[in-house]
CSV table of C-alpha atoms in Angstrom, one decimal:
chain,number,residue,atom,x,y,z
A,1,MET,CA,123.9,68.2,-148.8
A,2,THR,CA,121.8,65.9,-146.6
A,3,ILE,CA,119.9,63.3,-148.7
A,4,LEU,CA,116.6,62.4,-147.0
A,5,SER,CA,114.5,60.0,-149.1
A,6,ASP,CA,113.0,56.6,-149.3
A,7,ALA,CA,116.1,54.6,-150.2
A,8,SER,CA,114.3,51.7,-151.9
A,9,ILE,CA,115.2,50.7,-155.4
A,10,ARG,CA,112.2,49.7,-157.5
A,11,PRO,CA,112.3,47.6,-160.7
A,12,TYR,CA,110.9,49.4,-163.7
A,13,ARG,CA,109.8,48.6,-167.2
A,14,VAL,CA,108.9,51.0,-169.9
A,15,ASP,CA,105.2,50.3,-170.9
A,16,ILE,CA,103.5,53.2,-172.7
A,17,PRO,CA,99.7,52.9,-173.0
A,18,GLN,CA,98.5,52.6,-176.6
A,19,GLY,CA,96.3,55.6,-176.1
A,20,GLU,CA,99.3,57.8,-175.7
A,21,LEU,CA,100.7,56.6,-179.0
A,22,ASP,CA,97.3,57.1,-180.7
A,23,ASP,CA,97.3,60.7,-179.3
A,24,LEU,CA,100.7,61.3,-180.7
A,25,HIS,CA,99.6,60.0,-184.2
A,26,ALA,CA,96.5,62.2,-184.1
A,27,ARG,CA,98.6,65.3,-183.3
A,28,LEU,CA,101.1,64.5,-186.0
A,29,ASP,CA,98.2,64.2,-188.5
A,30,LEU,CA,96.8,67.6,-187.5
A,31,THR,CA,100.1,69.5,-187.5
A,32,ARG,CA,99.7,73.1,-188.6
A,33,TRP,CA,102.8,73.9,-190.6
A,34,PRO,CA,104.3,77.4,-190.7
A,35,ASP,CA,105.5,79.2,-193.8
A,36,GLU,CA,109.2,79.3,-194.8
A,37,LEU,CA,111.5,81.6,-196.6
A,38,PRO,CA,112.9,80.1,-199.9
A,39,GLY,CA,116.5,79.0,-200.1
A,40,VAL,CA,117.6,79.6,-196.5
A,41,GLY,CA,118.5,76.0,-195.6
A,42,TRP,CA,119.1,75.6,-191.9
A,43,ALA,CA,120.1,79.3,-191.3
A,44,TYR,CA,116.7,80.2,-189.8
A,45,GLY,CA,116.1,76.8,-188.1
A,46,VAL,CA,114.9,73.4,-189.2
A,47,PRO,CA,113.9,73.4,-192.9
A,48,ARG,CA,110.2,72.7,-193.4
A,49,ASP,CA,110.6,70.0,-196.1
A,50,TYR,CA,113.1,68.1,-194.0
A,51,LEU,CA,110.9,68.2,-190.9
A,52,ARG,CA,107.8,67.2,-192.8
A,53,GLU,CA,109.6,64.2,-194.1
A,54,LEU,CA,110.9,63.3,-190.7
A,55,ALA,CA,107.5,63.8,-189.1
A,56,HIS,CA,105.9,61.6,-191.7
A,57,TYR,CA,108.5,58.9,-191.0
A,58,TRP,CA,107.8,59.3,-187.2
A,59,ARG,CA,104.1,58.9,-187.8
A,60,HIS,CA,104.0,56.0,-190.3
A,61,GLU,CA,107.3,54.0,-190.1
A,62,TYR,CA,109.0,54.5,-186.7
A,63,ASP,CA,108.2,51.6,-184.4
A,64,TRP,CA,108.0,52.7,-180.7
A,65,ARG,CA,107.2,49.2,-179.5
A,66,LYS,CA,110.5,48.0,-181.0
A,67,ALA,CA,112.4,50.8,-179.3
A,68,GLU,CA,110.5,50.1,-176.0
A,69,ALA,CA,111.6,46.4,-176.2
A,70,ALA,CA,115.2,47.5,-176.7
A,71,LEU,CA,115.1,49.7,-173.7
A,72,ASN,CA,113.5,47.0,-171.6
A,73,ALA,CA,116.4,44.7,-172.5
A,74,TRP,CA,118.3,46.7,-169.9
A,75,PRO,CA,117.5,46.1,-166.2
A,76,GLN,CA,115.9,49.3,-165.2
A,77,PHE,CA,114.9,50.8,-161.8
A,78,THR,CA,113.7,53.9,-160.1
A,79,THR,CA,114.6,55.4,-156.7
A,80,THR,CA,113.8,58.6,-154.9
A,81,VAL,CA,116.7,60.8,-154.0
A,82,ASP,CA,116.3,64.2,-152.3
A,83,GLY,CA,112.6,64.2,-153.3
A,84,ALA,CA,113.2,63.5,-157.0
A,85,ASN,CA,112.4,60.3,-158.9
A,86,ILE,CA,115.5,59.0,-160.6
A,87,HIS,CA,115.1,56.4,-163.4
A,88,PHE,CA,118.2,54.4,-164.3
A,89,ALA,CA,119.5,51.4,-166.1
A,90,HIS,CA,121.9,49.2,-164.2
A,91,VAL,CA,123.7,46.9,-166.7
A,92,ARG,CA,126.1,44.7,-164.8
A,93,SER,CA,129.1,43.0,-166.5
A,94,PRO,CA,129.5,39.3,-166.5
A,95,GLU,CA,133.0,40.0,-165.2
A,96,PRO,CA,132.8,40.0,-161.4
A,97,ASP,CA,135.7,42.4,-160.9
A,98,ALA,CA,134.4,45.0,-163.4
A,99,THR,CA,134.8,48.7,-162.6
A,100,PRO,CA,131.6,50.5,-161.7
A,101,LEU,CA,131.0,53.4,-164.1
A,102,LEU,CA,128.2,56.0,-164.1
A,103,MET,CA,127.5,57.6,-167.5
A,104,SER,CA,125.4,60.7,-167.7
A,105,HIS,CA,123.7,62.3,-170.8
A,106,GLY,CA,122.9,66.0,-171.2
A,107,TRP,CA,120.3,68.0,-173.0
A,108,PRO,CA,118.7,67.2,-175.3
A,109,GLY,CA,119.9,63.6,-174.7
A,110,SER,CA,118.9,60.6,-172.7
A,111,ILE,CA,120.1,57.2,-171.8
A,112,VAL,CA,119.2,56.2,-175.3
A,113,GLU,CA,122.6,57.7,-176.3
A,114,PHE,CA,124.4,54.8,-174.7
A,115,ALA,CA,122.7,51.9,-176.7
A,116,ALA,CA,125.8,51.2,-178.8
A,117,VAL,CA,128.4,51.5,-176.1
A,118,ALA,CA,126.7,49.5,-173.3
A,119,GLY,CA,127.6,46.1,-174.7
A,120,PRO,CA,131.3,46.7,-175.4
A,121,LEU,CA,131.8,48.4,-172.1
A,122,THR,CA,130.1,45.8,-169.9
A,123,ASP,CA,131.2,42.7,-171.9
A,124,PRO,CA,134.4,43.4,-173.7
A,125,ARG,CA,135.2,39.7,-173.9
A,126,ALA,CA,132.1,39.3,-176.2
A,127,HIS,CA,133.2,42.2,-178.3
A,128,GLY,CA,136.8,41.3,-179.0
A,129,GLY,CA,138.2,43.2,-176.0
A,130,ASP,CA,140.1,42.5,-172.8
A,131,PRO,CA,137.8,41.3,-170.0
A,132,ALA,CA,139.9,43.4,-167.6
A,133,ASP,CA,138.4,46.5,-169.2
A,134,ALA,CA,134.8,45.6,-168.2
A,135,PHE,CA,132.5,48.0,-166.4
A,136,HIS,CA,129.3,47.7,-164.4
A,137,LEU,CA,127.2,50.5,-166.0
A,138,VAL,CA,124.8,52.8,-164.2
A,139,LEU,CA,122.9,55.0,-166.6
A,140,PRO,CA,120.6,57.5,-164.8
A,141,GLY,CA,118.4,60.1,-166.3
A,142,ILE,CA,119.0,63.6,-165.0
A,143,PRO,CA,116.2,64.6,-162.6
A,144,GLY,CA,113.6,66.4,-164.7
A,145,PHE,CA,114.6,64.6,-167.9
A,146,GLY,CA,112.4,61.9,-169.5
A,147,LEU,CA,111.7,59.0,-167.2
A,148,SER,CA,113.4,60.8,-164.4
A,149,GLY,CA,111.0,63.7,-164.6
A,150,PRO,CA,109.4,65.9,-164.0
A,151,THR,CA,110.9,67.4,-160.9
A,152,ARG,CA,108.5,68.9,-158.4
A,153,GLU,CA,110.5,71.7,-156.8
A,154,THR,CA,113.1,74.3,-157.7
A,155,GLY,CA,116.8,74.1,-157.2
A,156,TRP,CA,117.8,71.1,-159.3
A,157,GLU,CA,121.1,72.5,-160.7
A,158,LEU,CA,124.2,70.5,-161.4
A,159,ARG,CA,125.7,70.4,-157.9
A,160,ARG,CA,122.4,69.0,-156.5
A,161,VAL,CA,122.3,66.4,-159.3
A,162,ALA,CA,125.9,65.4,-158.6
A,163,ALA,CA,125.0,64.8,-154.9
A,164,ALA,CA,122.0,62.7,-156.0
A,165,TYR,CA,124.2,60.6,-158.3
A,166,HIS,CA,126.7,59.9,-155.5
A,167,GLU,CA,123.8,58.8,-153.3
A,168,LEU,CA,122.5,56.5,-156.1
A,169,MET,CA,125.9,54.8,-156.4
A,170,GLY,CA,126.1,54.3,-152.7
A,171,ARG,CA,122.6,52.6,-152.7
A,172,LEU,CA,123.9,50.3,-155.4
A,173,GLY,CA,126.8,49.3,-153.2
A,174,TYR,CA,129.5,51.1,-155.2
A,175,GLU,CA,132.0,52.8,-152.8
A,176,ARG,CA,134.5,53.5,-155.5
A,177,TYR,CA,133.5,54.2,-159.1
A,178,GLY,CA,134.3,56.1,-162.3
A,179,VAL,CA,132.2,58.5,-164.2
A,180,GLN,CA,131.8,59.5,-167.8
A,181,GLY,CA,129.7,62.2,-169.5
A,182,GLY,CA,129.3,65.0,-172.0
A,183,ASP,CA,127.1,68.2,-172.1
A,184,TRP,CA,125.3,68.6,-168.8
A,185,GLY,CA,126.6,65.2,-167.8
A,186,ALA,CA,130.1,66.6,-168.1
A,187,GLY,CA,129.4,69.5,-165.7
A,188,ILE,CA,127.6,67.2,-163.3
A,189,LEU,CA,130.3,64.6,-163.2
A,190,ARG,CA,133.3,66.9,-163.1
A,191,GLU,CA,131.6,68.4,-160.0
A,192,LEU,CA,131.1,65.0,-158.6
A,193,GLY,CA,134.7,64.2,-159.1
A,194,ARG,CA,135.7,67.5,-157.5
A,195,VAL,CA,133.7,67.1,-154.3
A,196,ARG,CA,134.1,63.3,-154.0
A,197,PRO,CA,137.7,62.5,-154.9
A,198,ASP,CA,137.7,59.8,-152.2
A,199,HIS,CA,135.0,57.9,-154.1
A,200,VAL,CA,135.4,58.9,-157.8
A,201,ILE,CA,138.5,57.1,-159.2
A,202,GLY,CA,138.4,59.0,-162.5
A,203,VAL,CA,136.4,61.4,-164.5
A,204,HIS,CA,136.1,60.8,-168.3
A,205,LEU,CA,134.5,63.5,-170.3
A,206,ASN,CA,133.8,64.2,-173.9
A,207,LEU,CA,133.2,67.9,-173.1
A,208,LEU,CA,135.2,69.9,-170.6
A,209,PRO,CA,133.3,72.8,-169.0
A,210,ASN,CA,135.1,76.2,-168.8
A,211,SER,CA,138.0,75.2,-171.0
A,212,GLY,CA,137.4,77.2,-174.2
A,213,ALA,CA,138.2,80.8,-175.1
A,214,THR,CA,135.6,83.2,-173.7
A,215,ALA,CA,137.3,86.4,-174.8
A,216,GLU,CA,139.4,87.5,-177.7
A,217,PRO,CA,143.0,86.3,-176.9
A,218,ASP,CA,145.5,89.2,-176.6
A,219,PRO,CA,148.9,89.1,-178.3
A,220,GLN,CA,150.8,88.6,-175.1
A,221,GLU,CA,148.7,85.5,-174.2
A,222,LEU,CA,149.2,84.1,-177.7
A,223,ALA,CA,152.9,84.7,-177.6
A,224,ALA,CA,153.3,82.5,-174.6
A,225,LEU,CA,151.8,79.5,-176.4
A,226,ASP,CA,153.4,77.1,-178.8
A,227,ALA,CA,152.3,77.3,-182.5
A,228,SER,CA,149.7,74.5,-182.2
A,229,GLU,CA,148.0,75.8,-179.1
A,230,ARG,CA,148.1,79.4,-180.5
A,231,GLU,CA,146.3,78.3,-183.6
A,232,ARG,CA,143.8,76.3,-181.5
A,233,THR,CA,143.2,79.3,-179.2
A,234,ILE,CA,142.2,81.5,-182.1
A,235,ALA,CA,139.9,78.8,-183.5
A,236,SER,CA,138.3,78.4,-180.1
A,237,TRP,CA,137.6,82.1,-179.9
A,238,GLU,CA,136.1,82.1,-183.4
A,239,ARG,CA,133.8,79.2,-182.6
A,240,MET,CA,132.7,80.9,-179.4
A,241,ARG,CA,131.9,84.1,-181.3
A,242,ALA,CA,129.9,82.1,-183.8
A,243,TRP,CA,128.0,80.3,-181.0
A,244,THR,CA,127.1,83.6,-179.3
A,245,ARG,CA,125.9,85.1,-182.6
A,246,ASP,CA,123.9,82.2,-184.0
A,247,ARG,CA,123.4,79.3,-181.5
A,248,GLN,CA,122.9,80.7,-178.0
A,249,GLY,CA,119.2,81.5,-178.3
A,250,TYR,CA,117.8,78.1,-177.1
A,251,ALA,CA,119.9,78.3,-173.9
A,252,ASP,CA,118.9,81.9,-173.2
A,253,ILE,CA,115.2,80.9,-173.4
A,254,GLN,CA,115.7,77.9,-171.2
A,255,SER,CA,117.7,79.9,-168.7
A,256,THR,CA,115.1,82.6,-168.4
A,257,ARG,CA,111.6,81.4,-169.4
A,258,PRO,CA,111.5,77.6,-169.5
A,259,GLN,CA,107.8,77.5,-168.4
A,260,THR,CA,106.7,79.6,-171.3
A,261,LEU,CA,108.6,77.4,-173.8
A,262,ALA,CA,107.1,74.3,-172.2
A,263,TYR,CA,103.5,75.0,-173.4
A,264,GLY,CA,104.4,74.8,-177.1
A,265,LEU,CA,106.7,71.8,-176.8
A,266,THR,CA,104.4,69.8,-174.6
A,267,ASP,CA,101.4,70.4,-176.8
A,268,SER,CA,103.0,69.9,-180.3
A,269,PRO,CA,105.1,66.8,-181.1
A,270,VAL,CA,106.4,68.5,-184.2
A,271,GLY,CA,107.5,71.5,-182.0
A,272,GLN,CA,109.3,69.1,-179.7
A,273,LEU,CA,110.8,67.2,-182.6
A,274,ALA,CA,112.2,70.4,-184.2
A,275,TRP,CA,113.5,71.8,-180.9
A,276,ILE,CA,115.6,68.6,-180.4
A,277,VAL,CA,116.5,67.6,-183.9
A,278,GLU,CA,117.9,71.1,-184.7
A,279,LYS,CA,120.6,70.3,-182.0
A,280,PHE,CA,121.4,66.9,-183.5
A,281,LYS,CA,122.0,68.7,-186.8
A,282,GLU,CA,124.1,71.6,-185.4
A,283,TRP,CA,126.1,69.7,-182.8
A,284,THR,CA,127.0,66.5,-184.8
A,285,ASP,CA,129.6,65.7,-187.4
A,286,SER,CA,127.0,66.1,-190.2
A,287,ALA,CA,126.6,68.4,-193.2
A,288,ASP,CA,123.0,68.4,-194.5
A,289,ARG,CA,120.9,66.4,-191.9
A,290,PRO,CA,121.6,64.7,-188.5
A,291,GLU,CA,121.1,61.2,-189.9
A,292,GLU,CA,124.5,61.5,-191.5
A,293,ALA,CA,125.9,61.2,-188.0
A,294,VAL,CA,123.3,59.4,-185.9
A,295,ASP,CA,120.7,56.7,-186.5
A,296,ARG,CA,117.3,58.1,-187.3
A,297,ASP,CA,115.3,55.7,-185.2
A,298,GLN,CA,117.6,56.2,-182.2
A,299,MET,CA,117.2,60.0,-182.5
A,300,LEU,CA,113.4,59.6,-182.6
A,301,THR,CA,113.5,57.3,-179.6
A,302,ASN,CA,115.4,60.0,-177.8
A,303,VAL,CA,112.7,62.5,-178.8
A,304,MET,CA,110.0,60.1,-177.7
A,305,LEU,CA,111.4,60.0,-174.1
A,306,TYR,CA,110.8,63.8,-173.9
A,307,TRP,CA,107.4,63.7,-175.6
A,308,LEU,CA,105.9,60.8,-173.8
A,309,THR,CA,106.9,62.1,-170.4
A,310,GLY,CA,106.0,65.7,-171.0
A,311,THR,CA,109.4,66.8,-169.7
A,312,ALA,CA,110.3,69.6,-172.2
A,313,GLY,CA,109.8,72.2,-169.5
A,314,SER,CA,111.3,70.3,-166.5
A,315,SER,CA,114.4,69.3,-168.5
A,316,ALA,CA,114.9,73.0,-169.6
A,317,ARG,CA,114.7,74.1,-166.0
A,318,ILE,CA,118.3,72.9,-165.3
A,319,TYR,CA,119.4,75.9,-167.4
A,320,TYR,CA,117.4,78.3,-165.3
A,321,GLU,CA,118.6,76.8,-162.0
A,322,ARG,CA,122.3,77.0,-163.1
A,323,ALA,CA,121.9,80.6,-164.3
A,324,HIS,CA,120.3,81.6,-161.0
A,325,ALA,CA,122.6,79.6,-158.7
A,326,ASP,CA,124.8,81.5,-156.3
A,327,TYR,CA,128.0,80.1,-157.9
A,328,TRP,CA,127.0,81.0,-161.5
A,329,GLY,CA,129.7,83.2,-163.1
A,330,THR,CA,132.4,82.4,-160.6
A,331,PRO,CA,135.6,80.7,-161.7
A,332,PRO,CA,135.6,76.9,-161.6
A,333,GLU,CA,136.9,75.3,-158.4
A,334,PRO,CA,139.9,73.0,-159.0
A,335,SER,CA,139.4,69.3,-159.1
A,336,PRO,CA,142.0,66.9,-157.9
A,337,THR,CA,140.5,63.8,-159.5
A,338,PRO,CA,142.3,62.3,-162.5
A,339,THR,CA,140.5,63.5,-165.6
A,340,ALA,CA,140.4,62.5,-169.3
A,341,LEU,CA,139.1,64.4,-172.2
A,342,ALA,CA,138.0,62.8,-175.5
A,343,ASP,CA,138.0,65.9,-177.8
A,344,PHE,CA,135.7,65.5,-180.9
A,345,PRO,CA,136.1,68.2,-183.5
A,346,ARG,CA,132.5,69.0,-184.3
A,347,ASP,CA,131.5,69.6,-180.6
A,348,ASN,CA,130.1,73.0,-179.7
A,349,PHE,CA,133.4,74.4,-178.3
A,350,ILE,CA,137.1,73.9,-178.8
A,351,PRO,CA,138.8,73.1,-175.5
A,352,LEU,CA,142.2,74.5,-174.7
A,353,ARG,CA,144.8,72.5,-172.8
A,354,HIS,CA,146.5,75.5,-171.2
A,355,ILE,CA,143.1,76.6,-169.7
A,356,ALA,CA,141.9,73.2,-168.7
A,357,ASP,CA,145.1,72.5,-166.8
A,358,ARG,CA,144.5,75.4,-164.5
A,359,THR,CA,141.6,73.7,-162.7
A,360,ASN,CA,141.7,70.0,-163.8
A,361,ASN,CA,144.0,67.1,-163.2
A,362,ILE,CA,144.3,66.2,-166.8
A,363,VAL,CA,146.0,62.8,-167.3
A,364,GLN,CA,144.7,61.9,-170.8
A,365,TRP,CA,143.7,64.2,-173.6
A,366,THR,CA,142.9,62.7,-177.0
A,367,THR,CA,141.8,64.8,-180.0
A,368,TYR,CA,140.0,62.9,-182.7
A,369,ASP,CA,139.5,63.7,-186.4
A,370,ARG,CA,135.8,63.0,-186.5
A,371,GLY,CA,132.7,63.0,-184.3
A,372,GLY,CA,130.7,65.6,-182.5
A,373,HIS,CA,128.6,66.3,-179.4
A,374,PHE,CA,127.0,62.8,-179.1
A,375,PRO,CA,130.0,60.5,-179.5
A,376,ALA,CA,128.3,57.5,-178.0
A,377,MET,CA,125.9,57.7,-180.9
A,378,GLU,CA,128.2,59.1,-183.6
A,379,GLN,CA,131.5,57.3,-182.9
A,380,PRO,CA,130.9,54.6,-180.3
A,381,GLU,CA,134.0,52.6,-181.0
A,382,LEU,CA,136.2,55.7,-180.5
A,383,LEU,CA,134.5,56.5,-177.2
A,384,VAL,CA,134.6,53.0,-175.9
A,385,GLY,CA,138.3,52.8,-176.7
A,386,ASP,CA,139.0,56.1,-175.0
A,387,VAL,CA,137.1,55.1,-171.9
A,388,ARG,CA,138.9,51.7,-171.7
A,389,ARG,CA,142.3,53.3,-172.1
A,390,PHE,CA,141.8,55.9,-169.4
A,391,PHE,CA,140.6,53.5,-166.7
A,392,ARG,CA,143.2,50.9,-167.7
A,393,THR,CA,145.9,53.4,-167.2
A,394,LEU,CA,144.5,54.3,-163.8
A,395,ARG,CA,144.3,50.7,-162.9
A,396,GLU,CA,147.8,49.9,-163.9
A,397,ASN,CA,149.2,53.0,-162.2
A,398,SER,CA,147.5,52.3,-158.9
A,399,GLY,CA,147.6,48.5,-158.8
A,400,GLY,CA,143.8,48.3,-159.1
A,401,LEU,CA,140.8,50.4,-158.8
A,402,GLY,CA,139.2,48.9,-155.7
């Protein structure tokens, strides 16, 4: 893809006008609440009592200005790539020989996810680690998401985002770099590693696309596996069946009618809150409420980046663009780039090694006993350790990552 854009990099600070916060508060005060069936818990969606409590906290106790100041502690910038505005934080390590690392969120996430891992990754010396494991972090928002949105034209699917990310790293002077991501970030960055193996030194993922069971395994397939992988394959299929039955609806809507959905979410903060918070409950290592796994204020800051930028619709469009891309439904193309998977048990799908090895150069696979879809928020120490170990191994095996 030819990238034609103004290549300037512009400093940026988050500075939301007070009028927008006043408007949010007024809308929260005027929320029109729906009825609810008794005793159904989360089965039909977010419980009303829980959401009313959370919305009250958002209105009266959550401090956006505190969150805004925390975001502004990171050096932030914008640049235009392929006609899209990309907002990103660029957190350089004090270690001059640090490895450049691009980390990408997914939906319904944002760069807020990386608040707890940025310090240990960029400055391990200050966090009890080895300074040789330091990274220069680049944390972009996906085009169309939050401060990187909205996009102004069609076609922003994951391959186009991958090309834009590579262009961004080049503008920052990083010829060779690593990548890390989950959810959409995983799909984008696996693709970046596949098409740019001369530039991407390693791909670290906490979700591996196209690696779970998609059909009921037949007895012959199961017989060829060892006992552990056989049991895992059955579990992977059962989780996929449950996903298709109970959890697929949001993706079907965003893949087919993102514009229609956008009207409700852009007009109603409680609607936007419910649409996102449901996923933090379902996709994390939590039982009754998402705050068991993630910090409440951090989750609300993530919601705020969607609400304040009005990007419910433009972030959803990545689902539509993928579902209508000419490559959708075709088998994944093999990637030669060294790849690591940090497998957290409460993520949406159970990855299978015998499937992953067909199209990925897996050199590190670690299964953990806790954590879910948002490990940078849920289990930051585990994720940091996994990322460090992967790139340390690459460094030691190659004599350096330059």
